[in-house]
């Protein structure tokens, strides 16, 4: 065990984790130069296209130092704030972490929150300055920031470049010397923490685990601690570039297990694997279950595909344990699911993966957060969908989730960032100058306000410099109203939203105008109305397409024309009563893009 090292790489998005991991794989000979490609560990097309890591990957490397052979288990982590749950799982399975900071950009918001996460788990932190080869690198300034943040000495900060491979050999040595070997007793009852799982259509569910105590042998009967189900360990092994079978894996190591589990819900990420004959006393305290932040309905475009969508969601949930969903129905869209996501990027990625990996075309409703509604009779209920809000006459108050937002930016953009946050009902709590040119702003603001376009607008007003991170701080009462949208008097429940009373009139007017552009014209007039309760606050009308019924009348008495027009008028009236209006998918998405 003293020759095993388990570590992860934590950093802000786009600070070069995946590229540095590539150089390590090359330096240890895990991947030959012929097989290496950019971001070797990112195996989804989506990850390559966007240049982000979505899923954490584990890989084992072998390295020799001073005549001894070492086994290094690297667990690569995502950097975006929406995937911080993946980071917490990787941290639970490691003893050390490389804290990576881009030498040209300095410390950013996600760097700080990932660092605190690692410190809570008592991980050994190795600070690394990456991208040292860039002409814009500012190593001395960034080192000052790191010394302030970590309290380490300047000599402890390693310098590396993921692009050129400089400093990688020194980094591997530091991992062996500084990160402690795993503790655990190979003779004790088996205790292994499941930190990830994937679905293979031929083999079933494959679970990835880190053994804390005991030894796992191929063919033995195992039990999942929390679900209480037992299985045979059909195949176990270690995670190289391709999985390699082993007969036995003991404490401190990371591996995979295939046990013929066919149902996605039978394996819970965070569960403990133990032996059936000699079980452990208690499960491992790994990481807390994730709380979804943003809720949206996902519906199949074709209602017959409801069951296929359920299968696709279950398989996706295996790969992405932070996705939660439950069935719901909507008058406008039929049967579908109410899904919980960690943020807007997460929602976008899930929607895209459903389309790419499972060929499902889906409609996503307007995203919202969960609220607490208190009625006058003293009951409290959780509202995840605006259409579930109780009758306003019986409502005492509505509470919405608030967050603590940390924004780090150049000092020249402070004014415009403050303007944006105050417009989004934010309250400035703190302002700290990290260096002469970098400011950390702390705001308290409602989560609902950042769900739509906050991140995009923050990036555009700060020219991409500002970095953003947040954590929930609880619920507070707000003056919220439910805005309903109606087409020809019928409410479209998928477009209703809970918003602050001060913004309701403006937003109602904007949505009506937007829908007027997007809804195709029919042979009858369509009234688009925004309402709060019984009060209509905005209205737009989509004019009817006019069919020229009098074209065949030339000459003759005017009463002949009038008779035809009267007949047309009656037909339009009847059409309006029985005709239904199709709302195109763009309309649901366009509501999100409103300023």
Coordinates of C-alpha atoms in Angstrom, one line a residue:
X1 CA 0.0 0.0 0.0
X2 CA 2.9 2.4 0.6
X3 CA 3.5 2.4 -3.2
X4 CA -0.1 3.7 -4.0
X5 CA -1.0 7.3 -4.5
X6 CA -4.6 8.5 -5.1
X7 CA -4.9 12.1 -6.2
X8 CA -7.2 14.4 -8.2
X9 CA -6.7 17.7 -10.1
X10 CA -8.9 20.6 -9.1
X11 CA -9.1 23.9 -10.9
X12 CA -11.4 26.6 -12.4
X13 CA -12.9 25.8 -15.9
X14 CA -10.4 26.2 -18.7
X15 CA -7.2 26.2 -16.6
X16 CA -5.7 23.2 -18.4
X17 CA -6.5 20.2 -16.2
X18 CA -7.2 17.8 -19.1
X19 CA -4.1 18.9 -21.0
X20 CA -1.9 18.4 -18.0
X21 CA -3.5 15.0 -17.4
X22 CA -2.5 14.1 -21.0
X23 CA 1.2 15.0 -20.3
X24 CA 1.1 12.8 -17.2
X25 CA -0.3 9.9 -19.1
X26 CA 2.5 10.3 -21.7
X27 CA 5.3 10.7 -19.1
X28 CA 4.2 7.5 -17.3
X29 CA 3.9 5.5 -20.5
X30 CA 0.1 4.8 -19.8
X31 CA -0.7 6.0 -23.3
X32 CA 1.6 5.6 -26.2
X33 CA 2.5 8.7 -28.3
X34 CA 0.6 7.2 -31.2
X35 CA -2.7 6.9 -29.3
X36 CA -2.5 10.3 -27.5
X37 CA -5.0 12.9 -28.6
X38 CA -6.1 16.2 -27.1
X39 CA -8.0 15.7 -23.8
X40 CA -7.5 11.9 -23.8
X41 CA -9.7 11.4 -20.8
X42 CA -12.7 13.4 -22.2
X43 CA -14.5 10.7 -24.2
X44 CA -17.8 12.5 -25.0
X45 CA -18.1 14.3 -28.3
X46 CA -19.8 17.1 -26.3
X47 CA -16.7 17.5 -24.0
X48 CA -14.4 17.9 -27.0
X49 CA -16.6 20.3 -28.9
X50 CA -17.0 22.6 -25.9
X51 CA -13.6 22.0 -24.5
X52 CA -15.0 21.3 -21.0
X53 CA -14.9 18.3 -18.8
X54 CA -18.4 17.1 -17.8
X55 CA -17.7 13.8 -16.2
X56 CA -14.8 12.9 -13.8
X57 CA -12.6 10.0 -15.1
X58 CA -10.4 7.7 -13.2
X59 CA -7.2 6.2 -14.7
X60 CA -4.3 4.3 -13.2
X61 CA -0.6 5.1 -14.1
X62 CA 2.6 3.2 -13.2
X63 CA 5.7 5.2 -12.4
X64 CA 9.2 4.3 -11.2
X65 CA 11.2 6.5 -8.9
X66 CA 14.5 5.7 -7.1
X67 CA 14.2 2.0 -8.2
X68 CA 10.7 1.6 -6.7
X69 CA 7.5 1.1 -8.7
X70 CA 4.6 3.2 -7.8
X71 CA 0.9 3.1 -8.7
X72 CA -0.8 6.5 -9.2
X73 CA -4.6 6.7 -9.4
X74 CA -5.6 10.0 -11.1
X75 CA -9.3 11.1 -10.8
X76 CA -9.8 13.9 -13.3
X77 CA -12.5 16.4 -12.3
X78 CA -14.7 19.0 -14.1
X79 CA -14.1 22.7 -13.5
X80 CA -17.5 24.3 -14.1
X81 CA -19.6 25.4 -11.0
X82 CA -22.5 23.2 -12.3
X83 CA -20.5 20.0 -11.9
X84 CA -19.1 20.6 -8.4
X85 CA -20.9 17.4 -7.2
X86 CA -18.6 15.3 -9.5
X87 CA -15.7 17.1 -7.8
X88 CA -16.9 16.2 -4.3
X89 CA -17.0 12.5 -5.3
X90 CA -13.5 12.6 -6.7
X91 CA -12.2 14.3 -3.5
X92 CA -13.9 11.6 -1.3
X93 CA -11.8 8.9 -3.0
X94 CA -8.4 10.7 -2.8
X95 CA -5.7 11.6 -0.3
X96 CA -4.2 14.5 -2.2
X97 CA -5.1 17.1 -4.8
X98 CA -3.2 19.2 -7.3
X99 CA -4.6 22.8 -7.2
X100 CA -4.1 24.1 -10.7
X101 CA -4.0 27.8 -11.4
X102 CA -3.6 29.4 -14.9
X103 CA -0.5 31.6 -14.8
X104 CA -2.1 34.1 -17.2
X105 CA -5.5 34.3 -15.5
X106 CA -4.8 33.9 -11.8
X107 CA -7.1 32.6 -9.1
X108 CA -10.8 32.5 -10.0
X109 CA -14.0 31.8 -8.1
X110 CA -14.2 28.0 -8.7
X111 CA -10.5 27.6 -7.7
X112 CA -11.4 28.9 -4.2
X113 CA -14.6 26.8 -3.7
X114 CA -12.8 23.6 -4.9
X115 CA -9.9 24.3 -2.6
X116 CA -12.3 24.7 0.4
X117 CA -13.9 21.4 -0.6
X118 CA -10.5 19.6 -0.6
X119 CA -9.5 21.2 2.8
X120 CA -12.7 19.9 4.4
X121 CA -11.6 16.4 3.5
X122 CA -8.1 17.0 4.9
X123 CA -6.5 16.4 1.5
X124 CA -2.8 17.2 0.9
X125 CA -2.7 20.2 -1.5
X126 CA 0.1 20.7 -4.1
X127 CA -0.2 24.2 -5.6
X128 CA 0.7 24.2 -9.3
X129 CA 1.1 27.1 -11.8
X130 CA 0.0 25.9 -15.2
X131 CA 0.4 27.5 -18.7
X132 CA 3.9 28.9 -17.9
X133 CA 4.8 28.9 -21.6
X134 CA 2.2 31.6 -22.5
X135 CA 3.6 35.0 -23.3
X136 CA 0.9 36.5 -21.1
X137 CA 1.8 34.5 -18.0
X138 CA 2.3 36.5 -14.9
X139 CA 3.9 34.0 -12.5
X140 CA 5.1 36.4 -9.8
X141 CA 1.7 38.1 -9.4
X142 CA -0.2 34.8 -9.4
X143 CA 2.3 33.3 -6.9
X144 CA 1.5 36.2 -4.5
X145 CA -2.2 35.4 -4.8
X146 CA -1.6 31.7 -4.1
X147 CA 0.6 32.5 -1.1
X148 CA -2.3 34.7 0.3
X149 CA -4.9 32.0 -0.4
X150 CA -3.1 28.9 0.8
X151 CA -0.6 30.3 3.3
X152 CA 2.2 28.3 1.7
X153 CA 5.7 29.5 0.9
X154 CA 6.6 30.6 -2.6
X155 CA 9.1 27.7 -3.0
X156 CA 6.3 25.2 -2.6
X157 CA 4.5 26.3 -5.7
X158 CA 5.3 24.1 -8.7
X159 CA 5.5 25.5 -12.2
X160 CA 4.3 23.4 -15.2
X161 CA 3.0 23.6 -18.7
X162 CA 0.4 21.2 -20.0
X163 CA 1.1 22.2 -23.6
X164 CA 4.9 21.7 -23.7
X165 CA 5.1 19.1 -20.8
X166 CA 7.6 21.2 -18.8
X167 CA 7.6 20.4 -15.1
X168 CA 5.6 17.2 -15.4
X169 CA 8.4 14.9 -14.1
X170 CA 8.9 17.2 -11.0
X171 CA 5.2 17.1 -10.5
X172 CA 5.1 13.3 -10.5
X173 CA 7.9 13.3 -7.9
X174 CA 6.1 15.7 -5.7
X175 CA 3.0 13.6 -5.9
X176 CA 5.0 10.6 -4.6
X177 CA 6.9 12.5 -1.9
X178 CA 4.1 14.8 -0.6
X179 CA 0.8 12.9 -1.0
X180 CA 0.4 10.3 1.8
X181 CA -0.1 6.7 1.0
X182 CA -3.7 5.4 1.6
X183 CA -4.5 4.0 5.0
X184 CA -6.6 0.9 5.5
X185 CA -6.3 -2.7 6.6
X186 CA -6.3 -5.3 3.8
X187 CA -7.3 -8.0 6.3
X188 CA -10.4 -6.2 7.7
X189 CA -13.9 -6.7 6.3
X190 CA -14.4 -5.3 2.8
X191 CA -15.4 -1.6 2.6
X192 CA -15.4 0.1 -0.8
X193 CA -16.9 3.5 -1.7
X194 CA -18.6 3.7 -5.1
X195 CA -17.7 7.1 -6.6
X196 CA -19.0 6.6 -10.1
X197 CA -20.9 4.2 -12.4
X198 CA -21.5 3.8 -16.1
X199 CA -24.0 1.8 -18.2
X200 CA -22.8 -0.7 -20.8
X201 CA -25.6 -2.1 -23.0
X202 CA -23.9 -5.5 -23.1
X203 CA -22.5 -5.9 -19.5
X204 CA -25.0 -3.9 -17.5
X205 CA -23.9 -1.4 -14.9
X206 CA -20.2 -1.0 -14.2
X207 CA -19.4 0.6 -10.8
X208 CA -16.1 2.4 -10.0
X209 CA -15.0 2.2 -6.4
X210 CA -12.1 3.0 -4.0
X211 CA -11.4 0.3 -1.5
X212 CA -11.0 1.7 2.0
X213 CA -10.5 -1.6 4.0
X214 CA -10.3 -5.3 3.1
X215 CA -9.7 -7.1 -0.2
X216 CA -12.1 -7.8 -3.1
X217 CA -11.6 -11.1 -4.9
X218 CA -13.1 -12.1 -8.3
X219 CA -16.1 -14.4 -8.0
X220 CA -16.9 -13.7 -4.3
X221 CA -20.4 -12.7 -3.3
X222 CA -20.7 -9.0 -2.5
X223 CA -23.5 -6.9 -1.0
X224 CA -24.4 -3.2 -1.4
X225 CA -24.7 -1.7 2.0
X226 CA -27.5 0.8 1.6
X227 CA -29.7 -1.1 -0.9
X228 CA -29.0 -4.4 0.8
X229 CA -28.8 -6.4 -2.5
X230 CA -26.3 -9.1 -3.1
X231 CA -24.4 -10.0 -6.3
X232 CA -21.5 -12.1 -7.6
X233 CA -18.3 -10.1 -8.5
X234 CA -18.2 -11.5 -12.1
X235 CA -15.3 -9.4 -13.2
X236 CA -13.1 -6.9 -11.2
X237 CA -10.1 -5.0 -12.4
X238 CA -8.2 -1.7 -12.6
X239 CA -8.8 1.3 -14.8
X240 CA -6.0 1.7 -17.3
X241 CA -6.8 3.3 -20.8
X242 CA -8.8 0.1 -21.3
X243 CA -10.1 -1.8 -18.2
X244 CA -7.7 -4.6 -17.1
X245 CA -8.9 -7.7 -15.3
X246 CA -7.4 -8.7 -12.0
X247 CA -8.0 -11.6 -9.6
X248 CA -7.8 -9.4 -6.5
X249 CA -7.8 -5.7 -5.5
X250 CA -6.9 -4.7 -1.9
X251 CA -7.2 -1.7 0.4
X252 CA -6.1 1.7 -1.0
X253 CA -6.6 0.9 -4.6
X254 CA -9.2 2.1 -7.2
X255 CA -11.0 -0.3 -9.6
X256 CA -14.2 -1.4 -11.4
X257 CA -16.7 -4.2 -10.8
X258 CA -19.1 -5.8 -13.2
X259 CA -21.7 -7.9 -11.2
X260 CA -24.6 -8.3 -13.7
X261 CA -26.7 -5.4 -12.4
X262 CA -29.2 -4.6 -15.1
X263 CA -31.3 -1.9 -13.4
X264 CA -29.9 1.6 -13.1
X265 CA -31.6 2.2 -9.7
X266 CA -29.9 -0.8 -8.0
X267 CA -26.6 1.0 -7.7
X268 CA -26.4 4.2 -5.8
X269 CA -23.3 6.4 -6.2
X270 CA -22.0 6.9 -2.6
X271 CA -23.0 3.4 -1.5
X272 CA -20.6 1.0 0.1
X273 CA -19.6 -2.4 -1.3
X274 CA -19.0 -5.1 1.3
X275 CA -18.6 -8.9 1.4
X276 CA -21.7 -10.9 2.1
X277 CA -20.0 -13.5 4.2
X278 CA -18.0 -11.0 6.3
X279 CA -19.8 -7.6 6.1
X280 CA -18.5 -4.3 7.6
X281 CA -20.4 -2.7 10.5
X282 CA -21.2 0.6 8.9
X283 CA -21.1 2.3 5.5
X284 CA -18.5 4.9 4.5
X285 CA -19.4 8.5 5.0
X286 CA -18.5 9.7 1.5
X287 CA -20.2 12.8 0.1
X288 CA -23.6 14.4 0.7
X289 CA -26.4 13.9 -1.7
X290 CA -26.7 16.7 -4.1
X291 CA -29.6 19.2 -4.0
X292 CA -30.8 20.3 -7.4
X293 CA -31.0 24.0 -7.9
X294 CA -32.9 24.5 -11.2
X295 CA -36.1 22.6 -12.1
X296 CA -37.5 22.2 -15.6
X297 CA -40.0 19.9 -17.3
X298 CA -38.7 17.6 -20.1
X299 CA -41.4 16.2 -22.4
X300 CA -41.1 14.0 -25.5
X301 CA -42.2 15.8 -28.7
X302 CA -44.1 12.6 -29.6
X303 CA -46.2 11.6 -26.6
X304 CA -45.9 7.9 -27.5
X305 CA -42.2 8.0 -26.7
X306 CA -42.8 8.6 -22.9
X307 CA -41.5 5.1 -21.9
X308 CA -38.4 5.4 -24.1
X309 CA -37.7 8.8 -22.5
X310 CA -37.9 7.2 -19.0
X311 CA -35.4 4.5 -20.0
X312 CA -33.1 7.1 -21.5
X313 CA -33.3 9.3 -18.3
X314 CA -32.5 6.3 -16.0
X315 CA -29.4 5.4 -18.1
X316 CA -28.3 9.0 -18.1
X317 CA -28.8 9.2 -14.3
X318 CA -26.3 6.4 -13.9
X319 CA -23.7 8.4 -15.8
X320 CA -24.8 11.7 -14.1
X321 CA -25.9 11.0 -10.5
X322 CA -26.7 14.7 -9.9
X323 CA -29.7 14.5 -12.2
X324 CA -33.1 13.9 -10.5
X325 CA -36.4 13.4 -12.1
X326 CA -40.0 12.5 -11.4
X327 CA -43.1 12.0 -13.7
X328 CA -45.5 14.9 -14.2
X329 CA -48.2 15.9 -16.7
X330 CA -49.0 19.1 -18.4
X331 CA -52.2 20.2 -20.1
X332 CA -50.2 21.7 -22.9
X333 CA -47.5 19.0 -23.4
X334 CA -48.9 15.7 -22.1
X335 CA -46.8 13.4 -20.0
X336 CA -43.2 14.1 -19.2
X337 CA -40.8 14.5 -16.3
X338 CA -40.0 17.2 -13.8
X339 CA -36.2 17.2 -13.7
X340 CA -33.8 18.8 -11.2
X341 CA -30.4 20.2 -12.4
X342 CA -27.4 21.8 -10.7
X343 CA -27.6 24.8 -13.1
X344 CA -28.3 26.0 -16.6
X345 CA -25.2 24.5 -18.2
X346 CA -26.1 21.2 -16.6
X347 CA -29.6 21.4 -18.1
X348 CA -28.3 22.2 -21.5
X349 CA -25.9 19.3 -21.4
X350 CA -28.6 16.8 -20.3
X351 CA -30.9 18.0 -23.1
X352 CA -28.1 17.6 -25.6
X353 CA -27.0 14.2 -24.3
X354 CA -30.6 12.9 -24.6
X355 CA -30.7 14.0 -28.2
X356 CA -27.2 12.6 -29.1
X357 CA -26.9 9.5 -27.1
X358 CA -30.5 8.3 -27.1
X359 CA -32.0 10.0 -30.2
X360 CA -34.8 11.6 -28.1
X361 CA -36.2 14.9 -29.3
X362 CA -37.5 16.7 -26.2
X363 CA -39.2 19.9 -25.3
X364 CA -37.9 21.7 -22.2
X365 CA -40.1 24.1 -20.3
X366 CA -39.0 27.4 -18.7
X367 CA -36.6 26.5 -15.9
X368 CA -37.4 27.7 -12.3
X369 CA -36.3 27.0 -8.8
X370 CA -38.1 25.4 -5.8
X371 CA -40.2 27.6 -3.5
X372 CA -41.8 27.2 -0.1
X373 CA -45.5 28.3 0.0
X374 CA -47.0 29.0 3.4
X375 CA -50.9 29.0 3.5
X376 CA -53.0 30.9 5.9
X377 CA -54.0 27.6 7.7
X378 CA -50.3 27.3 8.6
X379 CA -49.2 24.4 6.3
X380 CA -46.0 24.6 4.3
X381 CA -45.5 23.0 0.9
X382 CA -42.6 22.8 -1.6
X383 CA -43.5 24.2 -5.0
X384 CA -41.2 22.9 -7.8
X385 CA -43.6 23.9 -10.6
X386 CA -45.3 27.3 -10.7
X387 CA -48.6 25.7 -11.7
X388 CA -48.7 23.9 -8.3
X389 CA -48.8 27.2 -6.4
X390 CA -51.9 27.3 -4.1
X391 CA -54.7 29.8 -4.6
X392 CA -53.4 33.3 -3.9
X393 CA -56.4 33.9 -1.6
X394 CA -55.1 31.2 0.8
X395 CA -51.4 32.2 0.5
X396 CA -49.7 33.8 3.5
X397 CA -46.2 34.2 2.0
X398 CA -43.8 32.6 -0.5
X399 CA -40.2 32.0 0.3
X400 CA -37.5 31.6 -2.4
X401 CA -33.9 30.3 -2.2
X402 CA -31.1 32.8 -1.8
X403 CA -27.5 32.3 -2.6
X404 CA -24.1 33.8 -1.7
X405 CA -22.5 34.7 -5.0
X406 CA -18.7 35.3 -5.3
X407 CA -17.5 37.2 -8.3
X408 CA -13.9 37.7 -9.1
X409 CA -13.1 40.3 -11.8
X410 CA -10.7 43.0 -13.0
X411 CA -11.3 46.2 -11.1
X412 CA -12.3 48.2 -14.2
X413 CA -15.5 46.1 -14.6
X414 CA -16.7 46.5 -11.0
X415 CA -19.3 49.3 -11.8
X416 CA -21.0 47.3 -14.6
X417 CA -21.0 44.1 -12.5
X418 CA -22.6 45.9 -9.5
X419 CA -25.2 47.3 -11.8
X420 CA -26.1 43.8 -13.1
X421 CA -26.3 42.3 -9.6
X422 CA -28.4 45.1 -8.2
X423 CA -30.8 44.8 -11.2
X424 CA -31.1 41.1 -10.3
X425 CA -32.2 42.1 -6.7
X426 CA -28.7 41.5 -5.3
X427 CA -27.3 43.0 -2.1
X428 CA -23.6 43.8 -1.9
X429 CA -22.1 42.1 1.2
X430 CA -18.4 42.5 0.7
X431 CA -15.7 43.8 -1.6
X432 CA -12.1 42.7 -1.3
X433 CA -9.1 43.7 -3.4
X434 CA -7.0 40.5 -4.0
X435 CA -4.4 42.5 -5.8
X436 CA -4.3 46.1 -7.2
X437 CA -6.3 45.0 -10.2
X438 CA -8.4 42.1 -9.0
X439 CA -11.5 42.4 -6.9
X440 CA -13.7 39.8 -5.2
X441 CA -17.3 40.9 -4.8
X442 CA -19.8 39.0 -2.6
X443 CA -23.5 39.4 -3.2
X444 CA -26.6 37.9 -1.6
X445 CA -29.2 37.4 -4.3
X446 CA -32.2 35.2 -5.2
X447 CA -31.3 32.0 -7.1
X448 CA -34.2 32.5 -9.5
X449 CA -32.6 35.7 -10.8
X450 CA -29.4 33.9 -11.9
X451 CA -31.2 30.9 -13.5
X452 CA -31.8 32.6 -16.8
X453 CA -29.2 34.7 -18.4
X454 CA -27.1 36.0 -15.5
X455 CA -23.9 34.0 -16.3
X456 CA -24.0 35.0 -20.0
X457 CA -24.5 38.7 -19.2
X458 CA -21.8 38.6 -16.6
X459 CA -19.3 37.2 -19.1
X460 CA -20.2 39.8 -21.8
X461 CA -20.0 42.9 -19.6
X462 CA -16.7 41.8 -18.2
X463 CA -15.3 40.6 -21.6
X464 CA -15.0 37.1 -20.2
X465 CA -12.8 38.1 -17.3
X466 CA -15.3 37.7 -14.4
X467 CA -15.5 34.3 -12.8
X468 CA -18.5 33.3 -10.8
X469 CA -19.3 30.8 -8.0
X470 CA -22.2 30.4 -5.6
X471 CA -23.5 28.4 -2.7
X472 CA -27.1 28.3 -1.2
X473 CA -27.7 30.2 2.1
X474 CA -31.4 29.3 2.7
X475 CA -34.8 30.6 2.0
X476 CA -36.2 34.2 2.5
X477 CA -39.7 35.6 2.0
X478 CA -40.2 37.6 -1.2
X479 CA -43.1 39.4 -2.8
X480 CA -43.7 36.9 -5.6
X481 CA -46.6 36.5 -8.0
X482 CA -47.5 33.8 -10.5
X483 CA -47.6 35.1 -14.1
X484 CA -49.9 33.0 -16.3
X485 CA -49.9 33.1 -20.1
X486 CA -53.0 32.4 -22.0
X487 CA -53.7 31.7 -25.7
X488 CA -57.3 32.4 -26.6
X489 CA -58.2 32.2 -22.9
X490 CA -56.6 28.8 -22.3
X491 CA -53.6 28.9 -19.9
X492 CA -50.4 27.4 -21.2
X493 CA -49.1 25.9 -17.9
X494 CA -45.6 25.2 -19.4
X495 CA -45.0 29.0 -19.8
X496 CA -46.2 30.1 -16.4
X497 CA -43.5 31.5 -14.0
X498 CA -43.2 32.8 -10.5
X499 CA -41.6 36.3 -10.5
X500 CA -41.1 39.3 -8.3
X501 CA -44.1 41.6 -8.4
X502 CA -42.0 44.7 -9.5
X503 CA -40.8 42.9 -12.7
X504 CA -44.2 41.2 -13.6
X505 CA -45.6 43.9 -15.8
X506 CA -42.5 44.4 -17.9
X507 CA -41.9 40.7 -18.3
X508 CA -45.5 40.0 -19.2
X509 CA -45.4 42.6 -21.9
X510 CA -42.1 41.3 -23.3
X511 CA -43.2 37.6 -23.4
X512 CA -46.5 38.6 -25.2
X513 CA -44.5 40.5 -27.8
X514 CA -42.1 37.6 -28.2
X515 CA -44.8 35.0 -28.6
X516 CA -46.6 37.3 -31.2
X517 CA -43.4 37.0 -33.4
X518 CA -43.1 33.2 -32.9
X519 CA -46.6 31.8 -33.0
X520 CA -47.5 31.1 -36.7
X521 CA -50.6 32.9 -38.0
X522 CA -53.8 30.8 -38.3
X523 CA -57.0 31.3 -40.2
X524 CA -58.4 32.8 -37.0
X525 CA -57.3 35.5 -34.6
X526 CA -55.2 34.4 -31.6
X527 CA -55.2 36.5 -28.3
X528 CA -52.0 36.2 -26.3
X529 CA -52.5 37.4 -22.7
X530 CA -50.4 37.7 -19.6
X531 CA -52.3 37.5 -16.3
X532 CA -51.7 37.7 -12.6
X533 CA -54.7 35.8 -11.1
X534 CA -57.8 37.2 -12.8
X535 CA -56.1 40.5 -13.8
X536 CA -54.9 40.8 -17.4
X537 CA -51.7 42.8 -17.5
X538 CA -50.6 42.6 -21.1
X539 CA -52.2 41.5 -24.4
X540 CA -51.1 41.0 -28.0
X541 CA -53.1 39.7 -30.9
X542 CA -51.9 37.5 -33.8
X543 CA -54.0 38.6 -36.7
X544 CA -55.9 36.0 -38.8
X545 CA -54.7 35.0 -42.2
X546 CA -57.2 36.5 -44.6
X547 CA -58.5 34.3 -47.4
X548 CA -60.0 36.3 -50.2
X549 CA -63.4 34.8 -50.5
X550 CA -64.8 37.6 -52.6
X551 CA -62.4 36.9 -55.4
X552 CA -65.0 35.1 -57.5
X553 CA -67.5 38.1 -57.2
X554 CA -66.8 40.6 -59.9
X555 CA -69.5 43.2 -60.5
X556 CA -73.0 42.7 -59.3
X557 CA -74.6 43.9 -56.2
X558 CA -72.6 44.6 -53.0
X559 CA -75.0 42.3 -51.0
X560 CA -73.5 39.3 -52.7
X561 CA -70.0 40.2 -51.3
X562 CA -71.4 41.0 -47.9
X563 CA -73.2 37.6 -47.8
X564 CA -69.9 35.8 -48.4
X565 CA -68.0 37.9 -45.9
X566 CA -70.7 37.2 -43.2
X567 CA -70.4 33.5 -44.0
X568 CA -66.6 33.7 -43.6
X569 CA -67.0 35.6 -40.3
X570 CA -69.2 32.9 -38.8
X571 CA -66.7 30.2 -40.0
X572 CA -63.8 32.1 -38.3
X573 CA -65.8 32.4 -35.0
X574 CA -66.5 28.6 -35.0
X575 CA -62.8 27.9 -35.9
X576 CA -61.7 30.0 -33.0
X577 CA -63.8 27.9 -30.6
X578 CA -62.5 24.6 -31.8
X579 CA -59.1 25.4 -33.3
X580 CA -56.1 24.8 -31.1
X581 CA -52.8 26.7 -31.2
X582 CA -49.5 24.9 -31.5
X583 CA -46.7 26.6 -29.4
X584 CA -43.4 26.0 -31.2
X585 CA -40.3 24.8 -29.2
X586 CA -38.6 28.1 -30.0
X587 CA -41.2 29.9 -28.0
X588 CA -40.2 28.0 -24.8
X589 CA -36.6 28.8 -25.4
X590 CA -37.2 32.4 -26.4
X591 CA -38.7 33.2 -23.1
X592 CA -35.3 32.4 -21.5
X593 CA -33.5 34.7 -23.9
X594 CA -35.5 37.8 -22.9
X595 CA -33.4 40.6 -21.3

